[in-house]
Short mmCIF file of the C-alpha atoms (twelve columns), coordinates in Angstrom:
data_MODEL
# 
_entry.id   MODEL 
# 
loop_
_atom_site.group_PDB 
_atom_site.id 
_atom_site.type_symbol 
_atom_site.label_atom_id 
_atom_site.label_alt_id 
_atom_site.label_comp_id 
_atom_site.label_asym_id 
_atom_site.label_seq_id 
_atom_site.Cartn_x 
_atom_site.Cartn_y 
_atom_site.Cartn_z 
_atom_site.pdbx_PDB_model_num 
ATOM 1   C CA . UNK A 1   85.010 119.023 85.079  1 
ATOM 2   C CA . UNK A 2   85.107 119.780 88.813  1 
ATOM 3   C CA . UNK A 3   81.466 118.740 89.131  1 
ATOM 4   C CA . UNK A 4   82.120 115.367 87.488  1 
ATOM 5   C CA . UNK A 5   85.102 114.790 89.805  1 
ATOM 6   C CA . UNK A 6   82.872 115.435 92.811  1 
ATOM 7   C CA . UNK A 7   80.259 113.060 91.403  1 
ATOM 8   C CA . UNK A 8   82.977 110.443 90.958  1 
ATOM 9   C CA . UNK A 9   84.009 110.873 94.595  1 
ATOM 10  C CA . UNK A 10  80.399 110.574 95.744  1 
ATOM 11  C CA . UNK A 11  80.048 107.359 93.725  1 
ATOM 12  C CA . UNK A 12  83.086 106.063 95.615  1 
ATOM 13  C CA . UNK A 13  81.527 106.809 99.025  1 
ATOM 14  C CA . UNK A 14  77.851 106.266 98.122  1 
ATOM 15  C CA . UNK A 15  77.849 103.799 95.205  1 
ATOM 16  C CA . UNK A 16  74.221 102.751 95.539  1 
ATOM 17  C CA . UNK A 17  71.215 104.977 94.721  1 
ATOM 18  C CA . UNK A 18  70.270 107.021 97.765  1 
ATOM 19  C CA . UNK A 19  66.880 108.292 98.925  1 
ATOM 20  C CA . UNK A 20  64.829 109.529 95.924  1 
ATOM 21  C CA . UNK A 21  67.570 108.310 93.605  1 
ATOM 22  C CA . UNK A 22  66.279 104.799 94.219  1 
ATOM 23  C CA . UNK A 23  63.164 105.583 92.183  1 
ATOM 24  C CA . UNK A 24  64.843 107.788 89.567  1 
ATOM 25  C CA . UNK A 25  67.626 105.303 88.869  1 
ATOM 26  C CA . UNK A 26  65.205 102.387 88.774  1 
ATOM 27  C CA . UNK A 27  63.077 104.129 86.135  1 
ATOM 28  C CA . UNK A 28  66.097 105.093 84.045  1 
ATOM 29  C CA . UNK A 29  67.464 101.563 84.091  1 
ATOM 30  C CA . UNK A 30  64.079 100.235 83.046  1 
ATOM 31  C CA . UNK A 31  64.310 102.482 80.001  1 
ATOM 32  C CA . UNK A 32  67.896 101.370 79.407  1 
ATOM 33  C CA . UNK A 33  66.588 97.782  79.304  1 
ATOM 34  C CA . UNK A 34  63.750 98.786  76.934  1 
ATOM 35  C CA . UNK A 35  61.236 98.248  79.723  1 
ATOM 36  C CA . UNK A 36  58.765 101.129 79.544  1 
ATOM 37  C CA . UNK A 37  56.629 100.279 82.575  1 
ATOM 38  C CA . UNK A 38  56.242 103.108 85.106  1 
ATOM 39  C CA . UNK A 39  57.370 103.038 88.728  1 
ATOM 40  C CA . UNK A 40  54.244 104.208 90.623  1 
ATOM 41  C CA . UNK A 41  56.381 105.802 93.344  1 
ATOM 42  C CA . UNK A 42  57.575 108.463 90.874  1 
ATOM 43  C CA . UNK A 43  55.340 111.536 90.720  1 
ATOM 44  C CA . UNK A 44  57.206 113.683 88.163  1 
ATOM 45  C CA . UNK A 45  57.504 113.227 84.363  1 
ATOM 46  C CA . UNK A 46  60.373 111.267 82.758  1 
ATOM 47  C CA . UNK A 47  62.410 113.856 80.814  1 
ATOM 48  C CA . UNK A 48  65.572 113.342 82.885  1 
ATOM 49  C CA . UNK A 49  65.357 109.566 82.532  1 
ATOM 50  C CA . UNK A 50  64.833 109.749 78.772  1 
ATOM 51  C CA . UNK A 51  67.780 112.064 78.096  1 
ATOM 52  C CA . UNK A 52  70.008 109.955 80.367  1 
ATOM 53  C CA . UNK A 53  69.493 106.728 78.406  1 
ATOM 54  C CA . UNK A 54  71.943 107.281 75.502  1 
ATOM 55  C CA . UNK A 55  75.036 108.013 77.617  1 
ATOM 56  C CA . UNK A 56  74.478 107.522 81.337  1 
ATOM 57  C CA . UNK A 57  72.945 104.080 81.916  1 
ATOM 58  C CA . UNK A 58  74.598 102.739 85.054  1 
ATOM 59  C CA . UNK A 59  76.239 106.112 85.789  1 
ATOM 60  C CA . UNK A 60  73.161 108.313 86.065  1 
ATOM 61  C CA . UNK A 61  74.597 110.987 88.375  1 
ATOM 62  C CA . UNK A 62  76.915 112.155 85.610  1 
ATOM 63  C CA . UNK A 63  73.858 113.359 83.677  1 
ATOM 64  C CA . UNK A 64  73.814 116.438 85.908  1 
ATOM 65  C CA . UNK A 65  77.530 116.997 85.261  1 
ATOM 66  C CA . UNK A 66  76.709 117.142 81.551  1 
ATOM 67  C CA . UNK A 67  73.906 119.612 82.293  1 
ATOM 68  C CA . UNK A 68  76.101 122.033 84.265  1 
ATOM 69  C CA . UNK A 69  77.402 123.968 81.192  1 
ATOM 70  C CA . UNK A 70  73.843 124.364 79.887  1 
ATOM 71  C CA . UNK A 71  72.699 125.552 83.315  1 
ATOM 72  C CA . UNK A 72  75.547 128.073 83.439  1 
ATOM 73  C CA . UNK A 73  74.701 129.463 79.997  1 
ATOM 74  C CA . UNK A 74  71.017 129.634 80.957  1 
ATOM 75  C CA . UNK A 75  71.908 131.632 84.071  1 
ATOM 76  C CA . UNK A 76  74.072 134.028 82.053  1 
ATOM 77  C CA . UNK A 77  71.370 134.546 79.429  1 
ATOM 78  C CA . UNK A 78  68.712 135.280 82.026  1 
ATOM 79  C CA . UNK A 79  71.024 137.551 84.027  1 
ATOM 80  C CA . UNK A 80  71.754 139.660 80.963  1 
ATOM 81  C CA . UNK A 81  68.067 140.472 80.620  1 
ATOM 82  C CA . UNK A 82  68.591 142.606 83.735  1 
ATOM 83  C CA . UNK A 83  72.308 143.426 83.897  1 
ATOM 84  C CA . UNK A 84  74.608 143.698 80.867  1 
ATOM 85  C CA . UNK A 85  77.869 143.442 82.829  1 
ATOM 86  C CA . UNK A 86  79.488 140.223 81.605  1 
ATOM 87  C CA . UNK A 87  81.774 139.850 84.638  1 
ATOM 88  C CA . UNK A 88  78.802 140.193 86.937  1 
ATOM 89  C CA . UNK A 89  76.829 137.656 84.881  1 
ATOM 90  C CA . UNK A 90  79.592 135.066 85.129  1 
ATOM 91  C CA . UNK A 91  80.045 135.387 88.898  1 
ATOM 92  C CA . UNK A 92  76.329 135.555 89.662  1 
ATOM 93  C CA . UNK A 93  75.708 132.500 87.476  1 
ATOM 94  C CA . UNK A 94  78.433 130.646 89.352  1 
ATOM 95  C CA . UNK A 95  76.814 131.690 92.635  1 
ATOM 96  C CA . UNK A 96  73.495 130.272 91.437  1 
ATOM 97  C CA . UNK A 97  75.044 126.907 90.588  1 
ATOM 98  C CA . UNK A 98  76.688 126.860 94.024  1 
ATOM 99  C CA . UNK A 99  73.398 127.570 95.801  1 
ATOM 100 C CA . UNK A 100 73.700 124.887 98.511  1 
ATOM 101 C CA . UNK A 101 70.335 123.179 98.023  1 
ATOM 102 C CA . UNK A 102 70.766 123.071 94.242  1 
ATOM 103 C CA . UNK A 103 74.440 122.108 94.348  1 
ATOM 104 C CA . UNK A 104 73.867 119.152 96.655  1 
ATOM 105 C CA . UNK A 105 70.966 117.775 94.631  1 
ATOM 106 C CA . UNK A 106 72.954 118.238 91.396  1 
ATOM 107 C CA . UNK A 107 75.596 115.840 92.709  1 
ATOM 108 C CA . UNK A 108 72.914 113.169 92.946  1 
ATOM 109 C CA . UNK A 109 70.467 111.933 90.332  1 
ATOM 110 C CA . UNK A 110 67.725 114.475 91.019  1 
ATOM 111 C CA . UNK A 111 65.601 116.497 88.595  1 
ATOM 112 C CA . UNK A 112 66.224 119.961 90.078  1 
ATOM 113 C CA . UNK A 113 69.067 120.999 87.778  1 
ATOM 114 C CA . UNK A 114 67.301 119.998 84.552  1 
ATOM 115 C CA . UNK A 115 64.096 121.677 85.715  1 
ATOM 116 C CA . UNK A 116 65.887 124.943 86.532  1 
ATOM 117 C CA . UNK A 117 67.987 124.870 83.359  1 
ATOM 118 C CA . UNK A 118 65.000 124.497 81.052  1 
ATOM 119 C CA . UNK A 119 63.039 127.229 82.846  1 
ATOM 120 C CA . UNK A 120 65.932 129.706 82.593  1 
ATOM 121 C CA . UNK A 121 66.601 128.930 78.940  1 
ATOM 122 C CA . UNK A 122 62.937 129.392 78.065  1 
ATOM 123 C CA . UNK A 123 62.506 132.597 80.084  1 
ATOM 124 C CA . UNK A 124 65.570 134.094 78.388  1 
ATOM 125 C CA . UNK A 125 64.245 133.765 74.832  1 
ATOM 126 C CA . UNK A 126 61.996 136.086 72.804  1 
ATOM 127 C CA . UNK A 127 58.548 134.605 72.082  1 
ATOM 128 C CA . UNK A 128 58.474 131.906 69.446  1 
ATOM 129 C CA . UNK A 129 58.586 128.195 68.837  1 
ATOM 130 C CA . UNK A 130 61.988 127.668 70.497  1 
ATOM 131 C CA . UNK A 131 61.008 128.798 74.031  1 
ATOM 132 C CA . UNK A 132 57.758 126.837 73.688  1 
ATOM 133 C CA . UNK A 133 59.733 123.661 72.984  1 
ATOM 134 C CA . UNK A 134 62.050 124.380 75.917  1 
ATOM 135 C CA . UNK A 135 59.054 124.955 78.192  1 
ATOM 136 C CA . UNK A 136 57.586 121.667 76.927  1 
ATOM 137 C CA . UNK A 137 60.799 119.906 77.980  1 
ATOM 138 C CA . UNK A 138 60.558 121.752 81.287  1 
ATOM 139 C CA . UNK A 139 57.017 120.461 81.830  1 
ATOM 140 C CA . UNK A 140 58.240 116.956 81.053  1 
ATOM 141 C CA . UNK A 141 60.672 117.413 83.941  1 
ATOM 142 C CA . UNK A 142 58.389 119.007 86.542  1 
ATOM 143 C CA . UNK A 143 54.696 119.775 86.198  1 
ATOM 144 C CA . UNK A 144 54.703 122.998 88.234  1 
ATOM 145 C CA . UNK A 145 56.876 124.663 85.596  1 
ATOM 146 C CA . UNK A 146 53.605 125.430 83.815  1 
ATOM 147 C CA . UNK A 147 53.427 128.365 86.264  1 
ATOM 148 C CA . UNK A 148 56.629 129.926 84.894  1 
ATOM 149 C CA . UNK A 149 55.487 129.291 81.333  1 
ATOM 150 C CA . UNK A 150 52.260 131.136 82.162  1 
ATOM 151 C CA . UNK A 151 54.206 134.016 83.741  1 
ATOM 152 C CA . UNK A 152 56.392 134.251 80.629  1 
ATOM 153 C CA . UNK A 153 53.273 134.314 78.462  1 
ATOM 154 C CA . UNK A 154 51.673 137.070 80.553  1 
ATOM 155 C CA . UNK A 155 54.772 139.277 80.367  1 
ATOM 156 C CA . UNK A 156 55.088 139.001 76.602  1 
ATOM 157 C CA . UNK A 157 51.356 139.322 76.029  1 
ATOM 158 C CA . UNK A 158 51.285 142.677 77.818  1 
ATOM 159 C CA . UNK A 159 54.484 143.790 76.076  1 
ATOM 160 C CA . UNK A 160 52.871 143.027 72.715  1 
ATOM 161 C CA . UNK A 161 49.743 144.919 73.762  1 
ATOM 162 C CA . UNK A 162 51.896 147.852 74.830  1 
ATOM 163 C CA . UNK A 163 53.599 147.856 71.434  1 
ATOM 164 C CA . UNK A 164 50.192 147.885 69.751  1 
ATOM 165 C CA . UNK A 165 49.551 151.165 71.561  1 
ATOM 166 C CA . UNK A 166 45.903 150.387 72.252  1 
ATOM 167 C CA . UNK A 167 43.802 147.919 74.195  1 
ATOM 168 C CA . UNK A 168 41.190 146.711 71.730  1 
ATOM 169 C CA . UNK A 169 39.762 143.316 70.837  1 
ATOM 170 C CA . UNK A 170 41.765 143.368 67.616  1 
ATOM 171 C CA . UNK A 171 45.002 144.134 69.499  1 
ATOM 172 C CA . UNK A 172 44.298 141.346 72.014  1 
ATOM 173 C CA . UNK A 173 43.630 138.789 69.273  1 
ATOM 174 C CA . UNK A 174 46.698 139.921 67.335  1 
ATOM 175 C CA . UNK A 175 48.896 139.562 70.426  1 
ATOM 176 C CA . UNK A 176 47.508 136.107 71.238  1 
ATOM 177 C CA . UNK A 177 48.059 134.920 67.679  1 
ATOM 178 C CA . UNK A 178 51.703 135.958 67.893  1 
ATOM 179 C CA . UNK A 179 51.973 133.721 70.966  1 
ATOM 180 C CA . UNK A 180 50.156 130.806 69.305  1 
ATOM 181 C CA . UNK A 181 52.797 128.168 70.036  1 
ATOM 182 C CA . UNK A 182 52.912 129.113 73.714  1 
ATOM 183 C CA . UNK A 183 49.125 128.732 73.981  1 
ATOM 184 C CA . UNK A 184 49.508 125.055 73.120  1 
ATOM 185 C CA . UNK A 185 51.161 124.456 76.503  1 
ATOM 186 C CA . UNK A 186 48.164 125.218 78.759  1 
ATOM 187 C CA . UNK A 187 45.898 123.303 76.373  1 
ATOM 188 C CA . UNK A 188 48.166 120.252 76.573  1 
ATOM 189 C CA . UNK A 189 48.451 120.667 80.347  1 
ATOM 190 C CA . UNK A 190 44.668 120.733 80.789  1 
ATOM 191 C CA . UNK A 191 44.321 117.594 78.657  1 
ATOM 192 C CA . UNK A 192 46.988 115.894 80.794  1 
ATOM 193 C CA . UNK A 193 45.211 116.989 83.984  1 
ATOM 194 C CA . UNK A 194 41.864 115.575 82.847  1 
ATOM 195 C CA . UNK A 195 43.318 112.295 81.584  1 
ATOM 196 C CA . UNK A 196 45.371 111.894 84.780  1 
ATOM 197 C CA . UNK A 197 42.288 111.685 87.030  1 
ATOM 198 C CA . UNK A 198 42.251 115.453 87.541  1 
ATOM 199 C CA . UNK A 199 45.664 115.526 89.152  1 
ATOM 200 C CA . UNK A 200 49.005 116.928 88.022  1 
ATOM 201 C CA . UNK A 201 50.854 114.215 89.974  1 
ATOM 202 C CA . UNK A 202 51.955 111.024 88.260  1 
ATOM 203 C CA . UNK A 203 52.080 107.741 90.150  1 
ATOM 204 C CA . UNK A 204 50.908 107.700 93.763  1 
ATOM 205 C CA . UNK A 205 48.624 110.705 94.363  1 
ATOM 206 C CA . UNK A 206 47.967 110.017 98.049  1 
ATOM 207 C CA . UNK A 207 51.036 111.771 99.511  1 
ATOM 208 C CA . UNK A 208 50.930 114.739 97.128  1 
ATOM 209 C CA . UNK A 209 47.414 116.101 97.328  1 
ATOM 210 C CA . UNK A 210 47.225 119.914 97.042  1 
ATOM 211 C CA . UNK A 211 46.469 121.772 100.267 1 
ATOM 212 C CA . UNK A 212 46.189 125.485 101.186 1 
ATOM 213 C CA . UNK A 213 49.618 125.546 102.857 1 
ATOM 214 C CA . UNK A 214 49.997 129.332 103.008 1 
ATOM 215 C CA . UNK A 215 52.878 129.134 105.463 1 
ATOM 216 C CA . UNK A 216 55.024 127.863 102.598 1 
ATOM 217 C CA . UNK A 217 55.407 131.385 101.216 1 
ATOM 218 C CA . UNK A 218 56.837 132.529 104.564 1 
ATOM 219 C CA . UNK A 219 59.169 129.539 104.689 1 
ATOM 220 C CA . UNK A 220 60.315 130.579 101.229 1 
ATOM 221 C CA . UNK A 221 61.154 134.102 102.426 1 
ATOM 222 C CA . UNK A 222 63.177 132.635 105.312 1 
ATOM 223 C CA . UNK A 223 64.990 130.452 102.765 1 
ATOM 224 C CA . UNK A 224 65.534 133.634 100.758 1 
ATOM 225 C CA . UNK A 225 67.290 135.527 103.567 1 
ATOM 226 C CA . UNK A 226 69.376 132.477 104.480 1 
ATOM 227 C CA . UNK A 227 70.530 131.991 100.887 1 
ATOM 228 C CA . UNK A 228 71.066 135.706 100.205 1 
ATOM 229 C CA . UNK A 229 72.646 136.539 103.582 1 
ATOM 230 C CA . UNK A 230 75.957 137.896 102.165 1 
ATOM 231 C CA . UNK A 231 74.113 140.131 99.698  1 
ATOM 232 C CA . UNK A 232 71.681 141.482 102.265 1 
ATOM 233 C CA . UNK A 233 74.175 141.793 105.110 1 
ATOM 234 C CA . UNK A 234 76.674 143.791 103.051 1 
ATOM 235 C CA . UNK A 235 74.192 146.425 101.924 1 
ATOM 236 C CA . UNK A 236 73.674 149.467 104.163 1 
ATOM 237 C CA . UNK A 237 70.310 150.159 102.533 1 
ATOM 238 C CA . UNK A 238 69.118 146.776 103.784 1 
ATOM 239 C CA . UNK A 239 69.494 147.959 107.364 1 
ATOM 240 C CA . UNK A 240 67.894 151.296 106.514 1 
ATOM 241 C CA . UNK A 241 64.935 149.333 105.176 1 
ATOM 242 C CA . UNK A 242 64.701 147.423 108.453 1 
ATOM 243 C CA . UNK A 243 64.976 150.722 110.324 1 
ATOM 244 C CA . UNK A 244 61.893 152.003 108.515 1 
ATOM 245 C CA . UNK A 245 60.135 148.808 109.535 1 
ATOM 246 C CA . UNK A 246 60.910 149.423 113.219 1 
ATOM 247 C CA . UNK A 247 59.307 152.872 113.027 1 
ATOM 248 C CA . UNK A 248 56.106 151.604 111.409 1 
ATOM 249 C CA . UNK A 249 54.153 150.318 114.442 1 
ATOM 250 C CA . UNK A 250 50.777 150.325 112.689 1 
ATOM 251 C CA . UNK A 251 52.094 148.323 109.734 1 
ATOM 252 C CA . UNK A 252 53.898 145.954 112.121 1 
ATOM 253 C CA . UNK A 253 50.755 145.394 114.163 1 
ATOM 254 C CA . UNK A 254 48.680 144.553 111.098 1 
ATOM 255 C CA . UNK A 255 51.404 142.263 109.716 1 
ATOM 256 C CA . UNK A 256 51.770 140.510 113.068 1 
ATOM 257 C CA . UNK A 257 48.032 139.892 113.419 1 
ATOM 258 C CA . UNK A 258 47.775 138.533 109.877 1 
ATOM 259 C CA . UNK A 259 50.792 136.299 110.347 1 
ATOM 260 C CA . UNK A 260 49.559 134.945 113.680 1 
ATOM 261 C CA . UNK A 261 46.292 134.117 111.936 1 
ATOM 262 C CA . UNK A 262 48.226 132.408 109.132 1 
ATOM 263 C CA . UNK A 263 50.418 130.456 111.563 1 
ATOM 264 C CA . UNK A 264 47.394 129.280 113.558 1 
ATOM 265 C CA . UNK A 265 45.296 128.105 110.626 1 
ATOM 266 C CA . UNK A 266 47.854 127.111 107.998 1 
ATOM 267 C CA . UNK A 267 50.794 125.498 109.792 1 
ATOM 268 C CA . UNK A 268 50.781 121.961 108.421 1 
ATOM 269 C CA . UNK A 269 52.841 118.911 109.235 1 
ATOM 270 C CA . UNK A 270 53.153 116.365 106.447 1 
ATOM 271 C CA . UNK A 271 53.510 112.758 107.697 1 
ATOM 272 C CA . UNK A 272 56.853 112.496 105.882 1 
ATOM 273 C CA . UNK A 273 58.286 115.502 107.724 1 
ATOM 274 C CA . UNK A 274 58.852 113.692 111.021 1 
ATOM 275 C CA . UNK A 275 59.126 110.224 109.511 1 
ATOM 276 C CA . UNK A 276 62.577 110.825 108.024 1 
ATOM 277 C CA . UNK A 277 65.437 112.084 110.188 1 
ATOM 278 C CA . UNK A 278 67.810 112.337 107.208 1 
ATOM 279 C CA . UNK A 279 66.496 115.771 106.232 1 
ATOM 280 C CA . UNK A 280 67.521 119.020 107.938 1 
ATOM 281 C CA . UNK A 281 63.868 120.098 108.011 1 
ATOM 282 C CA . UNK A 282 63.191 117.198 110.396 1 
ATOM 283 C CA . UNK A 283 65.509 118.736 113.004 1 
ATOM 284 C CA . UNK A 284 64.282 122.294 112.489 1 
ATOM 285 C CA . UNK A 285 60.705 121.158 112.939 1 
ATOM 286 C CA . UNK A 286 61.277 118.870 115.904 1 
ATOM 287 C CA . UNK A 287 63.734 121.053 117.812 1 
ATOM 288 C CA . UNK A 288 62.014 124.372 117.252 1 
ATOM 289 C CA . UNK A 289 58.414 124.175 116.057 1 
ATOM 290 C CA . UNK A 290 57.548 121.214 118.298 1 
ATOM 291 C CA . UNK A 291 59.565 122.406 121.290 1 
ATOM 292 C CA . UNK A 292 56.614 124.420 122.598 1 
ATOM 293 C CA . UNK A 293 53.261 125.478 121.072 1 
ATOM 294 C CA . UNK A 294 54.389 129.120 121.226 1 
ATOM 295 C CA . UNK A 295 57.581 128.571 119.217 1 
ATOM 296 C CA . UNK A 296 55.801 128.740 115.890 1 
ATOM 297 C CA . UNK A 297 54.478 132.183 116.876 1 
ATOM 298 C CA . UNK A 298 57.879 133.382 118.081 1 
ATOM 299 C CA . UNK A 299 59.060 132.998 114.486 1 
ATOM 300 C CA . UNK A 300 56.583 135.648 113.269 1 
ATOM 301 C CA . UNK A 301 59.123 138.536 113.591 1 
ATOM 302 C CA . UNK A 302 61.499 136.577 111.342 1 
ATOM 303 C CA . UNK A 303 58.760 136.250 108.729 1 
ATOM 304 C CA . UNK A 304 58.088 139.997 108.904 1 
ATOM 305 C CA . UNK A 305 61.786 140.855 108.543 1 
ATOM 306 C CA . UNK A 306 62.268 138.450 105.637 1 
ATOM 307 C CA . UNK A 307 59.251 139.874 103.815 1 
ATOM 308 C CA . UNK A 308 60.493 143.432 104.356 1 
ATOM 309 C CA . UNK A 309 63.939 142.540 103.014 1 
ATOM 310 C CA . UNK A 310 62.412 140.903 99.974  1 
ATOM 311 C CA . UNK A 311 60.244 143.976 99.329  1 
ATOM 312 C CA . UNK A 312 63.333 146.156 99.462  1 
ATOM 313 C CA . UNK A 313 65.285 143.982 97.009  1 
ATOM 314 C CA . UNK A 314 62.517 144.107 94.380  1 
ATOM 315 C CA . UNK A 315 61.692 147.785 94.836  1 
ATOM 316 C CA . UNK A 316 63.290 148.509 91.431  1 
ATOM 317 C CA . UNK A 317 61.050 145.979 89.660  1 
ATOM 318 C CA . UNK A 318 57.878 147.114 87.870  1 
ATOM 319 C CA . UNK A 319 54.917 146.390 90.140  1 
ATOM 320 C CA . UNK A 320 53.418 144.108 87.516  1 
ATOM 321 C CA . UNK A 321 56.516 141.879 87.619  1 
ATOM 322 C CA . UNK A 322 56.537 141.832 91.429  1 
ATOM 323 C CA . UNK A 323 52.893 140.750 91.447  1 
ATOM 324 C CA . UNK A 324 53.520 138.111 88.791  1 
ATOM 325 C CA . UNK A 325 56.552 136.773 90.663  1 
ATOM 326 C CA . UNK A 326 54.665 136.559 93.964  1 
ATOM 327 C CA . UNK A 327 51.655 134.892 92.341  1 
ATOM 328 C CA . UNK A 328 53.939 132.451 90.537  1 
ATOM 329 C CA . UNK A 329 55.807 131.546 93.708  1 
ATOM 330 C CA . UNK A 330 52.556 131.161 95.637  1 
ATOM 331 C CA . UNK A 331 51.130 128.919 92.913  1 
ATOM 332 C CA . UNK A 332 54.235 126.722 92.977  1 
ATOM 333 C CA . UNK A 333 54.809 126.324 96.735  1 
ATOM 334 C CA . UNK A 334 51.502 126.901 98.548  1 
ATOM 335 C CA . UNK A 335 49.677 123.767 97.307  1 
ATOM 336 C CA . UNK A 336 52.576 121.594 98.510  1 
ATOM 337 C CA . UNK A 337 51.977 119.894 101.853 1 
ATOM 338 C CA . UNK A 338 55.591 118.863 102.548 1 
ATOM 339 C CA . UNK A 339 58.153 121.509 103.564 1 
ATOM 340 C CA . UNK A 340 60.990 120.855 101.108 1 
ATOM 341 C CA . UNK A 341 63.710 123.482 100.378 1 
ATOM 342 C CA . UNK A 342 64.236 122.104 96.861  1 
ATOM 343 C CA . UNK A 343 60.821 123.453 95.867  1 
ATOM 344 C CA . UNK A 344 62.104 126.988 96.520  1 
ATOM 345 C CA . UNK A 345 65.050 126.792 94.110  1 
ATOM 346 C CA . UNK A 346 63.498 128.206 90.929  1 
ATOM 347 C CA . UNK A 347 61.821 131.168 92.639  1 
ATOM 348 C CA . UNK A 348 65.014 132.051 94.473  1 
ATOM 349 C CA . UNK A 349 67.184 131.767 91.352  1 
ATOM 350 C CA . UNK A 350 64.856 133.994 89.327  1 
ATOM 351 C CA . UNK A 351 65.168 136.628 92.063  1 
ATOM 352 C CA . UNK A 352 68.948 136.199 92.376  1 
ATOM 353 C CA . UNK A 353 69.620 136.562 88.667  1 
ATOM 354 C CA . UNK A 354 67.529 139.726 88.511  1 
ATOM 355 C CA . UNK A 355 69.068 141.354 91.597  1 
ATOM 356 C CA . UNK A 356 71.035 144.553 91.066  1 
ATOM 357 C CA . UNK A 357 74.786 144.468 90.540  1 
ATOM 358 C CA . UNK A 358 76.862 144.239 93.713  1 
ATOM 359 C CA . UNK A 359 80.571 145.044 94.130  1 
ATOM 360 C CA . UNK A 360 83.066 142.331 93.267  1 
ATOM 361 C CA . UNK A 361 83.976 141.861 96.940  1 
ATOM 362 C CA . UNK A 362 80.335 141.119 97.790  1 
ATOM 363 C CA . UNK A 363 80.056 138.562 94.986  1 
ATOM 364 C CA . UNK A 364 83.236 136.875 96.202  1 
ATOM 365 C CA . UNK A 365 81.844 136.887 99.748  1 
ATOM 366 C CA . UNK A 366 78.670 135.219 98.449  1 
ATOM 367 C CA . UNK A 367 80.730 132.513 96.725  1 
ATOM 368 C CA . UNK A 368 82.775 131.954 99.887  1 
ATOM 369 C CA . UNK A 369 79.606 131.710 101.994 1 
ATOM 370 C CA . UNK A 370 78.097 129.142 99.632  1 
ATOM 371 C CA . UNK A 371 81.350 127.173 99.523  1 
ATOM 372 C CA . UNK A 372 81.448 126.978 103.334 1 
ATOM 373 C CA . UNK A 373 77.829 125.794 103.530 1 
ATOM 374 C CA . UNK A 374 78.411 123.247 100.762 1 
ATOM 375 C CA . UNK A 375 81.543 121.863 102.410 1 
ATOM 376 C CA . UNK A 376 79.707 121.531 105.727 1 
ATOM 377 C CA . UNK A 377 76.688 119.804 104.166 1 
ATOM 378 C CA . UNK A 378 78.818 117.444 102.080 1 
ATOM 379 C CA . UNK A 379 80.903 116.654 105.159 1 
ATOM 380 C CA . UNK A 380 77.749 115.615 107.016 1 
ATOM 381 C CA . UNK A 381 76.480 113.697 104.000 1 
ATOM 382 C CA . UNK A 382 79.685 111.780 103.282 1 
ATOM 383 C CA . UNK A 383 81.510 111.533 106.614 1 
ATOM 384 C CA . UNK A 384 78.718 111.309 109.190 1 
ATOM 385 C CA . UNK A 385 76.449 108.424 108.184 1 
ATOM 386 C CA . UNK A 386 74.251 106.748 110.765 1 
ATOM 387 C CA . UNK A 387 72.053 103.667 110.954 1 
ATOM 388 C CA . UNK A 388 68.417 103.078 111.797 1 
ATOM 389 C CA . UNK A 389 67.775 100.352 114.400 1 
ATOM 390 C CA . UNK A 390 65.313 98.618  112.074 1 
ATOM 391 C CA . UNK A 391 67.834 98.655  109.167 1 
ATOM 392 C CA . UNK A 392 71.181 97.627  110.688 1 
ATOM 393 C CA . UNK A 393 74.119 97.831  108.318 1 
ATOM 394 C CA . UNK A 394 72.413 100.317 105.990 1 
ATOM 395 C CA . UNK A 395 74.018 103.764 106.107 1 
ATOM 396 C CA . UNK A 396 71.687 106.775 106.231 1 
ATOM 397 C CA . UNK A 397 72.966 110.235 105.393 1 
ATOM 398 C CA . UNK A 398 72.034 113.841 106.173 1 
ATOM 399 C CA . UNK A 399 70.854 116.082 103.362 1 
ATOM 400 C CA . UNK A 400 68.557 119.008 102.599 1 
# 
């Protein structure tokens, strides 16, 4: 209810489709008019547009308001795989939905909320036809969700093997057969890839070619410590973990050398990054990374700290799950040329929902922190528009 009221207010201030909404709304309204031609500017599949047609033609932003309860339930289900405390599940799920990057995009007609919701629902289910269908819907929302479907398959494959009690050809075949519906997903994805000119991107491929952008994983860890600041800052063991880092000069030296190497060879600047001053990343890049050639290297200690904090927070995970999570996150974000915080949402949420229980005061502090950030961002978005000289009279707005 509150979400729909906020959407209504945003419609009042920003009635016309804004930024990427221009393409999403255009495609949806084509479907509403029974015009099934494809807008070549859209690079992701049409699930959101299809499910919006019955009820939200002309009012597309409300589709995300309708999705909010499903997203909340998906968060609770996934959380309870790790923590059974119902009070904790409710508050943590609320914190996830208030994650600033996700919350802002959910107030507009973007695909992030549907993508996250389908992934969480599928990951929360035992193997079978139902999670396969949910993953299929997820893939029809965002192609990279095949990574999380693969991770889910790997986890349950090894659990089935473990239950067999032996690693034999017969046990492997038996386990694969029990996951038969899930195996249809990679087969369908490969067929799509081949038929789509060996690309996972729909529409215009030119601006979305995969690159070895290894710095993305470090940007993700910085996003992680920014988003989880109340959780990390309120935990004494976090600082003890950093203390151990300070007294590990050999490890620090090796990490620093590797990161300097990574910064030198794999810092990439997508043409869109500095072509659009509506995004916060534009200002971070221009005012810090381009201030001086050394600035990108001065950020190396932050990368080391963020990685150490992440390692501490997953120290209770089985190593296999840590490896799978890292590989999944790398597979999702590293091939992406453009630095875009929205691409980090799913990886962060999976971590957040699996994080250990924190005291009620810490959870309330997290909610307050997110509320403050959201109010600030929405204030900039709604109350501080500006104009481009080459488009007088057209209001531009700040966003993630």
